[in-house]
């Protein structure tokens, strides 16, 4: 179905990015998936071409476009299965914290380099002992004169090995009541003493994504690296997680389209009982249902995109979209594997990777259970 949220300029941008991605990104994906991470050179190329700053202000080196430009990048990366290159983590999840809450000095220090692809970013919330319950983080940043001394462990951190700058969620007041009032966000450069990278964690899917442990061992960071105000980190996270969840919805639907397209091509080709698998009514009904659900999901995500660009609150809507689109993706990839028969279980066929990659979509950026809690709260259910 025709989508009506993009202007001619957006479509032109999509063509440009698609050409760039086919030349500079697609040939490298298999290598990244084998190695478990992307490479700095490609990030630099993306920065030089202006693709890390499409939605960032011009004064820091961006192009000043709206969020739809970045949504286009997400869709195009999903189309070619370039999960390893986490541009949306960098541009749409991490940089907005600096832009919204950073001091002018911090913005000047970090944003131009980040937009140029020279300073790669990550966000370190999750710890071995806590993920969903963010207020329970144990990492501490205790003030000592002009510095914070950070101690603690983080896990599952995207861009953990390749990143240069991390937004670290830590307790500056471990005794605060309620506990979330003790949380602050601190910018930590990876070359600081006491910042230690742990293992890059082997995973069942998203093989090219760099997901790692990080440790802070008496890591001294100047107070000038505090993002926003002390004790207000939790509120900042709740605010910025909305865009993160929208990114998941956008990428989920785009990934569903790719999986469906590949499956349609496969069932037309593959024969059983003397006819293409596409001719069985079961195949037709299943694929017709999934195609319908993709359009329903796309309409919902597009509506949220428009509202988000207008600056409207999308807290409940984006929580609905996050759980719904990711559950669709899991169901869709499972059905598509089934329609591929045994070949769907072979790594040689991308649908097998799609199935494994989909599993985490309902887990990160707030699990789907947490999304339903947010929706229920909005319904007055406690
Ligand atoms: C590939 C990958 C990349 C990631 N990247 C990052 C990153 O860059 N930065 C970062 O900080 N984190 C990252 N994460 C971590 C991710 O955000 C967490 O895994 C997620 O928030 C869930 O936390 P948890 O794993 O501790 O699960 P838990 O919180 O232990 O949850 C376990 C189960 O309990 C359920 N549950 C928990 N609380 C409730 C409740 N109140 N009601 C009902 N059910 C509940 C959950 O939904 C889940 O099903 C990443 C994770 C993965 C797998």
mmCIF file of C-alpha atoms in Angstrom, residues 56-352:
data_model
loop_
_atom_site.group_PDB
_atom_site.id
_atom_site.type_symbol
_atom_site.label_atom_id
_atom_site.label_comp_id
_atom_site.label_asym_id
_atom_site.label_seq_id
_atom_site.Cartn_x
_atom_site.Cartn_y
_atom_site.Cartn_z
ATOM 1 C CA UNK A 56 20.982 16.256 13.768
ATOM 2 C CA UNK A 57 21.211 20.053 13.878
ATOM 3 C CA UNK A 58 23.368 21.786 11.283
ATOM 4 C CA UNK A 59 25.374 23.670 13.913
ATOM 5 C CA UNK A 60 27.002 20.402 14.994
ATOM 6 C CA UNK A 61 27.553 19.082 11.465
ATOM 7 C CA UNK A 62 24.170 17.460 10.838
ATOM 8 C CA UNK A 63 21.715 18.092 8.008
ATOM 9 C CA UNK A 64 18.845 19.304 10.180
ATOM 10 C CA UNK A 65 16.268 16.936 8.648
ATOM 11 C CA UNK A 66 13.335 15.422 10.510
ATOM 12 C CA UNK A 67 13.228 11.966 12.101
ATOM 13 C CA UNK A 68 11.746 10.456 8.920
ATOM 14 C CA UNK A 69 15.184 10.626 7.283
ATOM 15 C CA UNK A 70 16.557 8.386 9.995
ATOM 16 C CA UNK A 71 13.520 6.106 9.730
ATOM 17 C CA UNK A 72 14.396 5.673 6.048
ATOM 18 C CA UNK A 73 17.937 4.629 6.995
ATOM 19 C CA UNK A 74 16.511 2.066 9.448
ATOM 20 C CA UNK A 75 14.191 0.637 6.800
ATOM 21 C CA UNK A 76 16.921 0.409 4.206
ATOM 22 C CA UNK A 77 19.362 -1.262 6.608
ATOM 23 C CA UNK A 78 16.664 -3.781 7.583
ATOM 24 C CA UNK A 79 15.991 -4.437 3.882
ATOM 25 C CA UNK A 80 19.577 -5.609 3.378
ATOM 26 C CA UNK A 81 19.824 -7.231 6.825
ATOM 27 C CA UNK A 82 22.657 -4.921 7.911
ATOM 28 C CA UNK A 83 22.017 -5.378 11.636
ATOM 29 C CA UNK A 84 25.711 -5.156 12.412
ATOM 30 C CA UNK A 85 25.866 -1.465 11.577
ATOM 31 C CA UNK A 86 23.826 -0.005 14.421
ATOM 32 C CA UNK A 87 23.291 3.457 13.011
ATOM 33 C CA UNK A 88 20.000 3.944 14.817
ATOM 34 C CA UNK A 89 21.608 3.073 18.172
ATOM 35 C CA UNK A 90 24.143 5.816 17.523
ATOM 36 C CA UNK A 91 22.057 8.500 15.796
ATOM 37 C CA UNK A 92 18.584 7.925 17.193
ATOM 38 C CA UNK A 93 19.162 6.436 20.619
ATOM 39 C CA UNK A 94 22.464 7.811 22.000
ATOM 40 C CA UNK A 95 22.949 11.210 20.343
ATOM 41 C CA UNK A 96 19.471 12.475 21.325
ATOM 42 C CA UNK A 97 20.508 12.265 25.003
ATOM 43 C CA UNK A 98 23.464 14.581 24.381
ATOM 44 C CA UNK A 99 21.380 16.872 22.231
ATOM 45 C CA UNK A 100 18.520 17.113 24.717
ATOM 46 C CA UNK A 101 20.348 17.089 28.035
ATOM 47 C CA UNK A 102 23.984 17.925 27.279
ATOM 48 C CA UNK A 103 25.609 21.251 28.101
ATOM 49 C CA UNK A 104 26.757 23.387 25.181
ATOM 50 C CA UNK A 105 30.329 22.356 25.999
ATOM 51 C CA UNK A 106 29.398 18.652 25.852
ATOM 52 C CA UNK A 107 27.544 19.110 22.572
ATOM 53 C CA UNK A 108 30.533 20.847 20.989
ATOM 54 C CA UNK A 109 32.924 18.249 22.410
ATOM 55 C CA UNK A 110 31.059 15.158 21.216
ATOM 56 C CA UNK A 111 28.421 15.807 18.551
ATOM 57 C CA UNK A 112 30.561 16.890 15.562
ATOM 58 C CA UNK A 113 32.852 13.854 15.987
ATOM 59 C CA UNK A 114 29.873 11.530 16.436
ATOM 60 C CA UNK A 115 28.141 12.884 13.338
ATOM 61 C CA UNK A 116 31.394 12.465 11.389
ATOM 62 C CA UNK A 117 31.582 8.794 12.438
ATOM 63 C CA UNK A 118 34.733 9.328 14.490
ATOM 64 C CA UNK A 119 33.190 9.027 17.966
ATOM 65 C CA UNK A 120 30.979 5.936 18.123
ATOM 66 C CA UNK A 121 28.453 5.747 20.924
ATOM 67 C CA UNK A 122 26.608 3.268 23.107
ATOM 68 C CA UNK A 123 24.330 3.312 26.131
ATOM 69 C CA UNK A 124 25.058 1.197 29.198
ATOM 70 C CA UNK A 125 21.931 0.560 31.255
ATOM 71 C CA UNK A 126 21.688 -3.208 31.721
ATOM 72 C CA UNK A 127 23.678 -5.050 34.381
ATOM 73 C CA UNK A 128 24.179 -8.742 35.063
ATOM 74 C CA UNK A 129 21.673 -8.502 37.944
ATOM 75 C CA UNK A 130 19.080 -6.172 36.431
ATOM 76 C CA UNK A 131 17.576 -5.233 33.097
ATOM 77 C CA UNK A 132 13.860 -4.451 33.186
ATOM 78 C CA UNK A 133 14.078 -3.009 36.689
ATOM 79 C CA UNK A 134 16.341 -0.089 35.823
ATOM 80 C CA UNK A 135 15.923 1.571 39.194
ATOM 81 C CA UNK A 136 17.784 -1.385 40.711
ATOM 82 C CA UNK A 137 21.105 -0.736 38.934
ATOM 83 C CA UNK A 138 24.099 -1.284 41.199
ATOM 84 C CA UNK A 139 26.756 0.687 39.313
ATOM 85 C CA UNK A 140 27.810 3.596 41.500
ATOM 86 C CA UNK A 141 29.229 6.966 40.609
ATOM 87 C CA UNK A 142 30.360 8.543 43.853
ATOM 88 C CA UNK A 143 31.448 12.150 43.833
ATOM 89 C CA UNK A 144 35.003 12.843 44.923
ATOM 90 C CA UNK A 145 35.909 16.516 44.468
ATOM 91 C CA UNK A 146 35.620 17.406 40.783
ATOM 92 C CA UNK A 147 35.222 13.781 39.743
ATOM 93 C CA UNK A 148 32.865 10.838 39.922
ATOM 94 C CA UNK A 149 34.439 7.501 40.724
ATOM 95 C CA UNK A 150 32.488 4.814 38.885
ATOM 96 C CA UNK A 151 32.390 1.155 39.910
ATOM 97 C CA UNK A 152 30.168 -1.575 38.500
ATOM 98 C CA UNK A 153 29.444 -4.008 35.667
ATOM 99 C CA UNK A 154 27.283 -3.680 32.592
ATOM 100 C CA UNK A 155 26.265 -6.397 30.183
ATOM 101 C CA UNK A 156 24.623 -6.815 26.747
ATOM 102 C CA UNK A 157 25.959 -3.404 25.695
ATOM 103 C CA UNK A 158 25.645 -2.766 21.970
ATOM 104 C CA UNK A 159 28.735 -1.208 20.356
ATOM 105 C CA UNK A 160 30.584 -2.347 23.494
ATOM 106 C CA UNK A 161 33.827 -3.170 21.687
ATOM 107 C CA UNK A 162 33.746 -0.560 18.954
ATOM 108 C CA UNK A 163 32.294 2.341 20.974
ATOM 109 C CA UNK A 164 34.283 5.400 22.044
ATOM 110 C CA UNK A 165 31.714 7.083 24.269
ATOM 111 C CA UNK A 166 29.095 5.547 26.537
ATOM 112 C CA UNK A 167 26.114 6.997 28.334
ATOM 113 C CA UNK A 168 26.411 5.165 31.632
ATOM 114 C CA UNK A 169 23.462 4.706 33.966
ATOM 115 C CA UNK A 170 24.758 4.850 37.532
ATOM 116 C CA UNK A 171 23.616 5.628 41.062
ATOM 117 C CA UNK A 172 25.048 8.908 42.279
ATOM 118 C CA UNK A 173 22.895 8.536 45.397
ATOM 119 C CA UNK A 174 22.640 4.822 46.240
ATOM 120 C CA UNK A 175 20.469 5.570 49.295
ATOM 121 C CA UNK A 176 17.824 7.628 47.488
ATOM 122 C CA UNK A 177 14.171 6.811 48.224
ATOM 123 C CA UNK A 178 12.571 5.892 45.917
ATOM 124 C CA UNK A 179 15.698 4.363 44.314
ATOM 125 C CA UNK A 180 15.131 5.820 40.819
ATOM 126 C CA UNK A 181 15.772 9.317 42.244
ATOM 127 C CA UNK A 182 19.409 8.316 42.799
ATOM 128 C CA UNK A 183 20.081 7.592 39.124
ATOM 129 C CA UNK A 184 22.231 9.835 36.926
ATOM 130 C CA UNK A 185 23.581 9.588 33.395
ATOM 131 C CA UNK A 186 27.304 10.091 32.935
ATOM 132 C CA UNK A 187 29.246 10.304 29.686
ATOM 133 C CA UNK A 188 32.261 8.010 29.857
ATOM 134 C CA UNK A 189 34.960 7.996 27.192
ATOM 135 C CA UNK A 190 36.365 4.544 26.488
ATOM 136 C CA UNK A 191 39.969 5.678 26.889
ATOM 137 C CA UNK A 192 39.543 6.579 30.566
ATOM 138 C CA UNK A 193 41.508 4.603 33.102
ATOM 139 C CA UNK A 194 39.261 2.094 34.826
ATOM 140 C CA UNK A 195 37.003 1.632 31.790
ATOM 141 C CA UNK A 196 37.412 -2.026 30.879
ATOM 142 C CA UNK A 197 35.836 -3.870 27.979
ATOM 143 C CA UNK A 198 34.809 -7.460 28.754
ATOM 144 C CA UNK A 199 33.819 -10.222 26.369
ATOM 145 C CA UNK A 200 31.934 -9.748 23.126
ATOM 146 C CA UNK A 201 29.048 -12.118 23.830
ATOM 147 C CA UNK A 202 28.217 -14.960 21.404
ATOM 148 C CA UNK A 203 24.523 -14.876 20.432
ATOM 149 C CA UNK A 204 22.001 -17.037 18.577
ATOM 150 C CA UNK A 205 21.061 -14.174 16.244
ATOM 151 C CA UNK A 206 22.124 -10.692 15.167
ATOM 152 C CA UNK A 207 25.512 -12.287 14.677
ATOM 153 C CA UNK A 208 27.172 -9.140 13.385
ATOM 154 C CA UNK A 209 26.128 -6.994 16.320
ATOM 155 C CA UNK A 210 28.765 -6.154 18.887
ATOM 156 C CA UNK A 211 27.087 -6.993 22.213
ATOM 157 C CA UNK A 212 29.527 -6.829 25.110
ATOM 158 C CA UNK A 213 30.283 -6.593 28.777
ATOM 159 C CA UNK A 214 31.725 -3.396 30.230
ATOM 160 C CA UNK A 215 33.370 -2.921 33.618
ATOM 161 C CA UNK A 216 34.101 0.207 35.608
ATOM 162 C CA UNK A 217 36.951 -0.167 38.065
ATOM 163 C CA UNK A 218 37.477 3.049 40.009
ATOM 164 C CA UNK A 219 36.923 4.871 36.720
ATOM 165 C CA UNK A 220 37.387 8.601 37.398
ATOM 166 C CA UNK A 221 35.275 10.894 35.250
ATOM 167 C CA UNK A 222 35.129 14.690 35.634
ATOM 168 C CA UNK A 223 31.885 16.136 36.954
ATOM 169 C CA UNK A 224 31.618 18.033 33.670
ATOM 170 C CA UNK A 225 30.702 14.672 32.052
ATOM 171 C CA UNK A 226 27.416 14.484 33.973
ATOM 172 C CA UNK A 227 24.514 14.595 31.529
ATOM 173 C CA UNK A 228 21.776 16.910 32.714
ATOM 174 C CA UNK A 229 21.220 17.125 36.438
ATOM 175 C CA UNK A 230 22.270 14.695 39.147
ATOM 176 C CA UNK A 231 19.459 12.328 40.172
ATOM 177 C CA UNK A 232 17.373 12.964 37.052
ATOM 178 C CA UNK A 233 18.701 10.113 34.911
ATOM 179 C CA UNK A 234 15.637 7.905 35.272
ATOM 180 C CA UNK A 235 13.306 10.568 33.870
ATOM 181 C CA UNK A 236 15.648 11.150 30.926
ATOM 182 C CA UNK A 237 15.681 7.421 30.164
ATOM 183 C CA UNK A 238 11.882 7.182 30.259
ATOM 184 C CA UNK A 239 11.646 10.136 27.892
ATOM 185 C CA UNK A 240 14.229 8.925 25.388
ATOM 186 C CA UNK A 241 13.212 5.265 25.394
ATOM 187 C CA UNK A 242 10.139 6.320 23.366
ATOM 188 C CA UNK A 243 12.187 7.011 20.245
ATOM 189 C CA UNK A 244 14.193 3.824 20.818
ATOM 190 C CA UNK A 245 10.958 1.809 20.829
ATOM 191 C CA UNK A 246 9.727 3.561 17.710
ATOM 192 C CA UNK A 247 12.996 2.581 15.991
ATOM 193 C CA UNK A 248 12.286 -1.068 16.849
ATOM 194 C CA UNK A 249 8.785 -0.814 15.363
ATOM 195 C CA UNK A 250 10.117 0.763 12.155
ATOM 196 C CA UNK A 251 12.852 -1.843 11.724
ATOM 197 C CA UNK A 252 10.543 -4.716 12.675
ATOM 198 C CA UNK A 253 8.025 -3.970 9.942
ATOM 199 C CA UNK A 254 10.804 -3.430 7.384
ATOM 200 C CA UNK A 255 12.367 -6.769 8.363
ATOM 201 C CA UNK A 256 8.961 -8.473 8.058
ATOM 202 C CA UNK A 257 8.652 -7.159 4.499
ATOM 203 C CA UNK A 258 12.032 -8.572 3.558
ATOM 204 C CA UNK A 259 11.275 -11.998 5.057
ATOM 205 C CA UNK A 260 7.908 -12.087 3.301
ATOM 206 C CA UNK A 261 9.381 -11.078 -0.074
ATOM 207 C CA UNK A 262 11.988 -13.819 0.136
ATOM 208 C CA UNK A 263 9.348 -16.380 1.073
ATOM 209 C CA UNK A 264 7.059 -15.381 -1.774
ATOM 210 C CA UNK A 265 9.971 -15.842 -4.198
ATOM 211 C CA UNK A 266 10.825 -19.212 -2.655
ATOM 212 C CA UNK A 267 7.322 -20.738 -2.737
ATOM 213 C CA UNK A 268 6.903 -19.712 -6.380
ATOM 214 C CA UNK A 269 10.111 -21.541 -7.250
ATOM 215 C CA UNK A 270 9.865 -24.651 -5.052
ATOM 216 C CA UNK A 271 7.736 -27.526 -6.318
ATOM 217 C CA UNK A 272 5.969 -30.304 -4.383
ATOM 218 C CA UNK A 273 3.480 -32.833 -5.743
ATOM 219 C CA UNK A 274 4.082 -31.469 -9.230
ATOM 220 C CA UNK A 275 3.172 -27.873 -8.477
ATOM 221 C CA UNK A 276 4.718 -24.774 -6.946
ATOM 222 C CA UNK A 277 4.317 -24.603 -3.164
ATOM 223 C CA UNK A 278 2.710 -21.207 -3.846
ATOM 224 C CA UNK A 279 -0.321 -22.966 -5.349
ATOM 225 C CA UNK A 280 -1.344 -24.721 -2.129
ATOM 226 C CA UNK A 281 -4.201 -22.920 -0.485
ATOM 227 C CA UNK A 282 -2.446 -23.130 2.892
ATOM 228 C CA UNK A 283 0.531 -21.206 1.489
ATOM 229 C CA UNK A 284 -1.693 -18.592 -0.096
ATOM 230 C CA UNK A 285 -3.787 -18.035 3.023
ATOM 231 C CA UNK A 286 -0.769 -17.855 5.326
ATOM 232 C CA UNK A 287 1.067 -15.353 3.111
ATOM 233 C CA UNK A 288 -2.065 -13.314 2.473
ATOM 234 C CA UNK A 289 -2.627 -13.028 6.227
ATOM 235 C CA UNK A 290 0.950 -11.973 6.888
ATOM 236 C CA UNK A 291 0.903 -9.417 4.055
ATOM 237 C CA UNK A 292 -2.248 -7.959 5.608
ATOM 238 C CA UNK A 293 -0.695 -7.798 9.052
ATOM 239 C CA UNK A 294 2.377 -6.025 7.679
ATOM 240 C CA UNK A 295 0.122 -3.325 6.203
ATOM 241 C CA UNK A 296 -1.814 -2.979 9.465
ATOM 242 C CA UNK A 297 1.460 -2.668 11.392
ATOM 243 C CA UNK A 298 2.916 -0.239 8.861
ATOM 244 C CA UNK A 299 -0.128 2.028 9.079
ATOM 245 C CA UNK A 300 0.201 2.106 12.873
ATOM 246 C CA UNK A 301 3.956 2.753 12.816
ATOM 247 C CA UNK A 302 3.553 5.466 10.156
ATOM 248 C CA UNK A 303 0.922 7.199 12.268
ATOM 249 C CA UNK A 304 3.298 7.177 15.245
ATOM 250 C CA UNK A 305 6.129 8.480 13.066
ATOM 251 C CA UNK A 306 4.014 11.430 11.998
ATOM 252 C CA UNK A 307 2.951 12.147 15.591
ATOM 253 C CA UNK A 308 6.558 11.867 16.779
ATOM 254 C CA UNK A 309 7.800 14.283 14.112
ATOM 255 C CA UNK A 310 5.066 16.699 15.225
ATOM 256 C CA UNK A 311 6.436 16.455 18.763
ATOM 257 C CA UNK A 312 3.365 14.744 20.224
ATOM 258 C CA UNK A 313 3.622 12.245 23.087
ATOM 259 C CA UNK A 314 3.559 8.645 21.832
ATOM 260 C CA UNK A 315 4.255 6.798 25.077
ATOM 261 C CA UNK A 316 1.274 4.431 24.998
ATOM 262 C CA UNK A 317 1.105 4.107 21.210
ATOM 263 C CA UNK A 318 4.774 3.281 20.862
ATOM 264 C CA UNK A 319 4.538 0.675 23.627
ATOM 265 C CA UNK A 320 1.654 -0.927 21.697
ATOM 266 C CA UNK A 321 3.589 -0.795 18.431
ATOM 267 C CA UNK A 322 6.761 -2.214 19.992
ATOM 268 C CA UNK A 323 5.101 -5.347 21.331
ATOM 269 C CA UNK A 324 2.752 -5.835 18.395
ATOM 270 C CA UNK A 325 5.268 -5.432 15.565
ATOM 271 C CA UNK A 326 7.889 -7.596 17.264
ATOM 272 C CA UNK A 327 5.417 -10.380 18.022
ATOM 273 C CA UNK A 328 4.336 -10.184 14.376
ATOM 274 C CA UNK A 329 7.975 -10.460 13.297
ATOM 275 C CA UNK A 330 8.501 -13.557 15.450
ATOM 276 C CA UNK A 331 5.320 -15.214 14.166
ATOM 277 C CA UNK A 332 5.993 -14.195 10.573
ATOM 278 C CA UNK A 333 9.561 -15.502 10.476
ATOM 279 C CA UNK A 334 8.424 -18.767 12.052
ATOM 280 C CA UNK A 335 5.752 -19.236 9.361
ATOM 281 C CA UNK A 336 8.219 -18.276 6.629
ATOM 282 C CA UNK A 337 10.726 -20.868 7.870
ATOM 283 C CA UNK A 338 7.940 -23.481 7.771
ATOM 284 C CA UNK A 339 7.080 -22.562 4.175
ATOM 285 C CA UNK A 340 10.748 -23.007 3.210
ATOM 286 C CA UNK A 341 10.646 -26.601 4.500
ATOM 287 C CA UNK A 342 14.056 -27.982 5.512
ATOM 288 C CA UNK A 343 15.822 -25.219 3.626
ATOM 289 C CA UNK A 344 14.362 -22.751 6.077
ATOM 290 C CA UNK A 345 16.486 -24.350 8.769
ATOM 291 C CA UNK A 346 19.692 -24.010 6.776
ATOM 292 C CA UNK A 347 21.976 -21.048 7.431
ATOM 293 C CA UNK A 348 22.462 -20.763 3.692
ATOM 294 C CA UNK A 349 18.923 -19.375 3.470
ATOM 295 C CA UNK A 350 18.591 -15.879 5.000
ATOM 296 C CA UNK A 351 15.133 -16.713 6.362
ATOM 297 C CA UNK A 352 16.822 -18.941 8.961
#
